[in-house]
PDB file of C-alpha atoms in Angstrom:
ATOM      1  CA  MET A   1      65.447  12.733 -21.912  1.00 55.00           C
ATOM      2  CA  VAL A   2      63.380  11.000 -19.228  1.00 55.00           C
ATOM      3  CA  LYS A   3      60.943  12.969 -17.119  1.00 54.00           C
ATOM      4  CA  ILE A   4      60.596  12.045 -13.491  1.00 56.00           C
ATOM      5  CA  ALA A   5      57.216  12.718 -11.949  1.00 54.00           C
ATOM      6  CA  SER A   6      57.383  14.556  -8.691  1.00 51.00           C
ATOM      7  CA  ALA A   7      55.080  14.022  -5.743  1.00 52.00           C
ATOM      8  CA  SER A   8      53.519  17.448  -6.240  1.00 51.00           C
ATOM      9  CA  ALA A   9      52.698  16.699  -9.886  1.00 50.00           C
ATOM     10  CA  SER A  10      50.782  13.521  -9.008  1.00 50.00           C
ATOM     11  CA  ALA A  11      48.820  15.340  -6.291  1.00 52.00           C
ATOM     12  CA  GLU A  12      47.629  17.877  -8.834  1.00 54.00           C
ATOM     13  CA  THR A  13      45.436  15.588 -10.933  1.00 56.00           C
ATOM     14  CA  SER A  14      42.375  16.867 -12.692  1.00 61.00           C
ATOM     15  CA  PRO A  15      38.941  16.041 -11.243  1.00 59.00           C
ATOM     16  CA  LYS A  16      38.144  13.822 -14.250  1.00 59.00           C
ATOM     17  CA  THR A  17      41.292  11.780 -13.742  1.00 59.00           C
ATOM     18  CA  ALA A  18      40.672  11.490 -10.010  1.00 58.00           C
ATOM     19  CA  HIS A  19      37.143  10.246 -10.674  1.00 58.00           C
ATOM     20  CA  ARG A  20      38.396   7.585 -13.085  1.00 58.00           C
ATOM     21  CA  LYS A  21      40.947   6.367 -10.581  1.00 58.00           C
ATOM     22  CA  THR A  22      38.377   6.013  -7.803  1.00 58.00           C
ATOM     23  CA  ALA A  23      35.899   4.345 -10.152  1.00 57.00           C
ATOM     24  CA  LEU A  24      38.435   1.663 -11.015  1.00 62.00           C
ATOM     25  CA  ARG A  25      39.391   1.044  -7.407  1.00 61.00           C
ATOM     26  CA  PRO A  26      37.475  -1.875  -5.805  1.00 61.00           C
ATOM     27  CA  LYS A  27      35.112  -0.802  -3.068  1.00 62.00           C
ATOM     28  CA  SER A  28      35.674  -2.034   0.419  1.00 62.00           C
ATOM     29  CA  SER A  29      32.929  -3.976   2.178  1.00 61.00           C
ATOM     30  CA  VAL A  30      32.643  -1.191   4.760  1.00 59.00           C
ATOM     31  CA  ALA A  31      31.914   1.403   2.062  1.00 59.00           C
ATOM     32  CA  VAL A  32      29.334  -0.871   0.447  1.00 57.00           C
ATOM     33  CA  LYS A  33      27.552  -1.430   3.772  1.00 59.00           C
ATOM     34  CA  GLN A  34      27.519   2.312   4.516  1.00 61.00           C
ATOM     35  CA  ASN A  35      26.054   3.126   1.099  1.00 58.00           C
ATOM     36  CA  SER A  36      23.335   0.479   1.325  1.00 56.00           C
ATOM     37  CA  ALA A  37      22.427   1.548   4.862  1.00 56.00           C
ATOM     38  CA  ALA A  38      22.146   5.159   3.743  1.00 57.00           C
ATOM     39  CA  LYS A  39      19.690   4.232   0.967  1.00 61.00           C
ATOM     40  CA  ARG A  40      17.300   2.245   3.174  1.00 60.00           C
ATOM     41  CA  PRO A  41      14.868   4.174   5.342  1.00 60.00           C
ATOM     42  CA  LYS A  42      15.168   3.287   8.986  1.00 60.00           C
ATOM     43  CA  THR A  43      11.983   1.898  10.515  1.00 63.00           C
ATOM     44  CA  THR A  44      11.978   1.534  14.230  1.00 67.00           C
ATOM     45  CA  ALA A  45       9.329   0.610  16.727  1.00 64.00           C
ATOM     46  CA  ALA A  46       9.031   4.256  17.721  1.00 64.00           C
ATOM     47  CA  ALA A  47       8.452   5.318  14.105  1.00 65.00           C
ATOM     48  CA  ALA A  48       5.784   2.639  13.660  1.00 62.00           C
ATOM     49  CA  LYS A  49       4.074   3.720  16.870  1.00 60.00           C
ATOM     50  CA  LYS A  50       4.115   7.368  15.783  1.00 62.00           C
ATOM     51  CA  LYS A  51       2.531   6.430  12.441  1.00 63.00           C
ATOM     52  CA  ALA A  52      -0.185   4.397  14.178  1.00 58.00           C
ATOM     53  CA  SER A  53      -0.981   7.311  16.454  1.00 58.00           C
ATOM     54  CA  LYS A  54      -1.587   9.525  13.414  1.00 71.00           C
ATOM     55  CA  LEU A  55      -4.487   7.311  12.250  1.00 77.00           C
ATOM     56  CA  ASP A  56      -7.775   9.128  12.641  1.00 78.00           C
ATOM     57  CA  ALA A  57     -10.619   7.083  14.088  1.00 82.00           C
ATOM     58  CA  ASN A  58     -13.176   9.539  12.683  1.00 83.00           C
ATOM     59  CA  LYS A  59     -12.002   9.176   9.097  1.00 87.00           C
ATOM     60  CA  PRO A  60     -14.383   7.065   6.956  1.00 89.00           C
ATOM     61  CA  LYS A  61     -13.054   3.776   5.620  1.00 91.00           C
ATOM     62  CA  LYS A  62     -12.869   3.161   1.891  1.00 93.00           C
ATOM     63  CA  PRO A  63     -15.611   0.870   0.574  1.00 94.00           C
ATOM     64  CA  PRO A  64     -14.827  -2.511  -0.985  1.00 94.00           C
ATOM     65  CA  THR A  65     -14.623  -2.943  -4.746  1.00 94.00           C
ATOM     66  CA  ALA A  66     -17.178  -4.813  -6.855  1.00 94.00           C
ATOM     67  CA  PHE A  67     -15.047  -7.950  -6.693  1.00 94.00           C
ATOM     68  CA  PHE A  68     -15.321  -8.065  -2.885  1.00 94.00           C
ATOM     69  CA  TYR A  69     -19.104  -7.819  -3.019  1.00 94.00           C
ATOM     70  CA  PHE A  70     -19.046 -10.712  -5.494  1.00 94.00           C
ATOM     71  CA  LEU A  71     -16.651 -12.614  -3.225  1.00 93.00           C
ATOM     72  CA  GLU A  72     -19.078 -12.274  -0.325  1.00 92.00           C
ATOM     73  CA  ASP A  73     -21.910 -13.875  -2.339  1.00 92.00           C
ATOM     74  CA  PHE A  74     -19.695 -16.455  -4.016  1.00 92.00           C
ATOM     75  CA  ARG A  75     -18.151 -17.620  -0.742  1.00 91.00           C
ATOM     76  CA  LYS A  76     -21.587 -18.519   0.662  1.00 90.00           C
ATOM     77  CA  GLU A  77     -22.555 -20.487  -2.453  1.00 91.00           C
ATOM     78  CA  PHE A  78     -19.184 -22.194  -2.736  1.00 91.00           C
ATOM     79  CA  GLN A  79     -19.200 -23.361   0.882  1.00 89.00           C
ATOM     80  CA  GLU A  80     -22.725 -24.751   0.513  1.00 91.00           C
ATOM     81  CA  GLN A  81     -21.677 -26.725  -2.571  1.00 91.00           C
ATOM     82  CA  ASN A  82     -18.280 -27.762  -1.161  1.00 89.00           C
ATOM     83  CA  PRO A  83     -18.600 -28.164   2.625  1.00 88.00           C
ATOM     84  CA  ASP A  84     -15.356 -30.166   2.813  1.00 90.00           C
ATOM     85  CA  VAL A  85     -13.236 -27.273   1.488  1.00 85.00           C
ATOM     86  CA  LYS A  86     -12.033 -25.164   4.427  1.00 84.00           C
ATOM     87  CA  SER A  87      -9.060 -23.396   2.838  1.00 89.00           C
ATOM     88  CA  MET A  88      -9.566 -19.705   2.026  1.00 89.00           C
ATOM     89  CA  ARG A  89      -6.890 -20.113  -0.615  1.00 92.00           C
ATOM     90  CA  GLU A  90      -9.015 -22.560  -2.596  1.00 91.00           C
ATOM     91  CA  VAL A  91     -12.149 -20.446  -2.160  1.00 91.00           C
ATOM     92  CA  GLY A  92     -10.260 -17.369  -3.365  1.00 91.00           C
ATOM     93  CA  LYS A  93      -8.840 -19.197  -6.377  1.00 93.00           C
ATOM     94  CA  ALA A  94     -12.262 -20.488  -7.412  1.00 92.00           C
ATOM     95  CA  CYS A  95     -13.754 -17.027  -6.953  1.00 93.00           C
ATOM     96  CA  GLY A  96     -11.057 -15.390  -9.055  1.00 94.00           C
ATOM     97  CA  GLU A  97     -11.540 -17.906 -11.850  1.00 95.00           C
ATOM     98  CA  LYS A  98     -15.312 -17.372 -11.803  1.00 94.00           C
ATOM     99  CA  TRP A  99     -14.895 -13.554 -11.828  1.00 95.00           C
ATOM    100  CA  LYS A 100     -12.601 -13.759 -14.861  1.00 95.00           C
ATOM    101  CA  ILE A 101     -15.084 -15.755 -16.940  1.00 95.00           C
ATOM    102  CA  MET A 102     -18.127 -13.672 -15.963  1.00 94.00           C
ATOM    103  CA  THR A 103     -19.496 -11.262 -18.551  1.00 94.00           C
ATOM    104  CA  TYR A 104     -19.956  -7.567 -17.861  1.00 94.00           C
ATOM    105  CA  GLU A 105     -23.728  -8.048 -17.648  1.00 94.00           C
ATOM    106  CA  GLU A 106     -23.249 -10.555 -14.819  1.00 93.00           C
ATOM    107  CA  LYS A 107     -20.878  -8.201 -12.997  1.00 94.00           C
ATOM    108  CA  VAL A 108     -23.105  -5.109 -13.323  1.00 96.00           C
ATOM    109  CA  GLN A 109     -25.040  -5.770 -10.107  1.00 95.00           C
ATOM    110  CA  TYR A 110     -21.784  -5.789  -8.120  1.00 95.00           C
ATOM    111  CA  TYR A 111     -20.491  -2.675  -9.887  1.00 96.00           C
ATOM    112  CA  ASP A 112     -23.763  -0.900  -9.025  1.00 95.00           C
ATOM    113  CA  VAL A 113     -23.432  -1.744  -5.335  1.00 95.00           C
ATOM    114  CA  ALA A 114     -19.790  -0.662  -5.339  1.00 96.00           C
ATOM    115  CA  THR A 115     -20.675   2.620  -7.066  1.00 96.00           C
ATOM    116  CA  GLU A 116     -23.390   3.372  -4.497  1.00 96.00           C
ATOM    117  CA  LYS A 117     -21.026   2.644  -1.612  1.00 96.00           C
ATOM    118  CA  ARG A 118     -18.329   4.782  -3.241  1.00 96.00           C
ATOM    119  CA  ALA A 119     -20.755   7.719  -3.522  1.00 96.00           C
ATOM    120  CA  GLU A 120     -21.663   7.349   0.160  1.00 95.00           C
ATOM    121  CA  PHE A 121     -17.972   7.252   1.038  1.00 95.00           C
ATOM    122  CA  GLU A 122     -17.249  10.431  -0.945  1.00 95.00           C
ATOM    123  CA  LYS A 123     -20.091  12.256   0.848  1.00 95.00           C
ATOM    124  CA  ALA A 124     -18.768  11.062   4.198  1.00 93.00           C
ATOM    125  CA  MET A 125     -15.237  12.181   3.270  1.00 93.00           C
ATOM    126  CA  ALA A 126     -16.524  15.632   2.264  1.00 93.00           C
ATOM    127  CA  CYS A 127     -18.293  15.895   5.598  1.00 92.00           C
ATOM    128  CA  TYR A 128     -15.182  14.665   7.406  1.00 91.00           C
ATOM    129  CA  HIS A 129     -12.929  17.229   5.697  1.00 90.00           C
ATOM    130  CA  GLN A 130     -15.407  19.991   6.442  1.00 90.00           C
ATOM    131  CA  LYS A 131     -15.522  19.077  10.138  1.00 87.00           C
ATOM    132  CA  LYS A 132     -11.760  18.690  10.292  1.00 85.00           C
ATOM    133  CA  GLU A 133     -11.160  22.131   8.765  1.00 86.00           C
ATOM    134  CA  SER A 134     -13.642  23.730  11.164  1.00 85.00           C
ATOM    135  CA  GLY A 135     -11.724  22.200  14.063  1.00 80.00           C
ATOM    136  CA  GLU A 136     -14.488  19.889  15.187  1.00 75.00           C
ATOM    137  CA  TYR A 137     -12.102  16.920  15.184  1.00 70.00           C
ATOM    138  CA  ASP A 138      -9.047  17.302  17.385  1.00 62.00           C
ATOM    139  CA  GLU A 139      -5.772  15.583  16.554  1.00 53.00           C
ATOM    140  CA  PHE A 140      -6.056  13.273  19.531  1.00 49.00           C
ATOM    141  CA  ASP A 141      -9.572  12.259  20.499  1.00 50.00           C
ATOM    142  CA  GLU A 142     -10.286  10.739  23.869  1.00 50.00           C
ATOM    143  CA  ASP A 143     -12.672   8.188  22.293  1.00 52.00           C
ATOM    144  CA  SER A 144     -10.145   6.837  19.807  1.00 51.00           C
ATOM    145  CA  ASP A 145     -10.036   3.069  19.330  1.00 53.00           C
ATOM    146  CA  PHE A 146      -6.307   3.237  18.538  1.00 52.00           C
ATOM    147  CA  ASP A 147      -5.323   4.274  22.081  1.00 50.00           C
ATOM    148  CA  GLU A 148      -6.024   0.844  23.545  1.00 46.00           C
TER     149      GLU A 148
END
């Protein structure tokens, strides 16, 4: 006895079977493009402008790390010794190599400066947050440098 499948029987497939059938089916290029577009956040000029307007001119800037204080000193010495080298890439490479081979004792002076600057920054941030909570800083200041 041969069973003939009716149209209603094939329409009533279990969810597991339906999932397997769609998983085996090749995806169309339209579906792939829609899925990839849905995953990426959309950045527009308006969104970038809105983000820039949220920057607070009164907020203190983070201080540089110890390496950047070393870089400042090293750059002066390196350019005196190598006046023909104009590329920042080469100066940066030489600085990085020198920083890697320096001992902790040689780096301590730069760590001390960075720690002092970090402490000053944290005090300034505490003051900033206190003034912001009290309402001293408005969301949009007239004196902001970002309005230009």
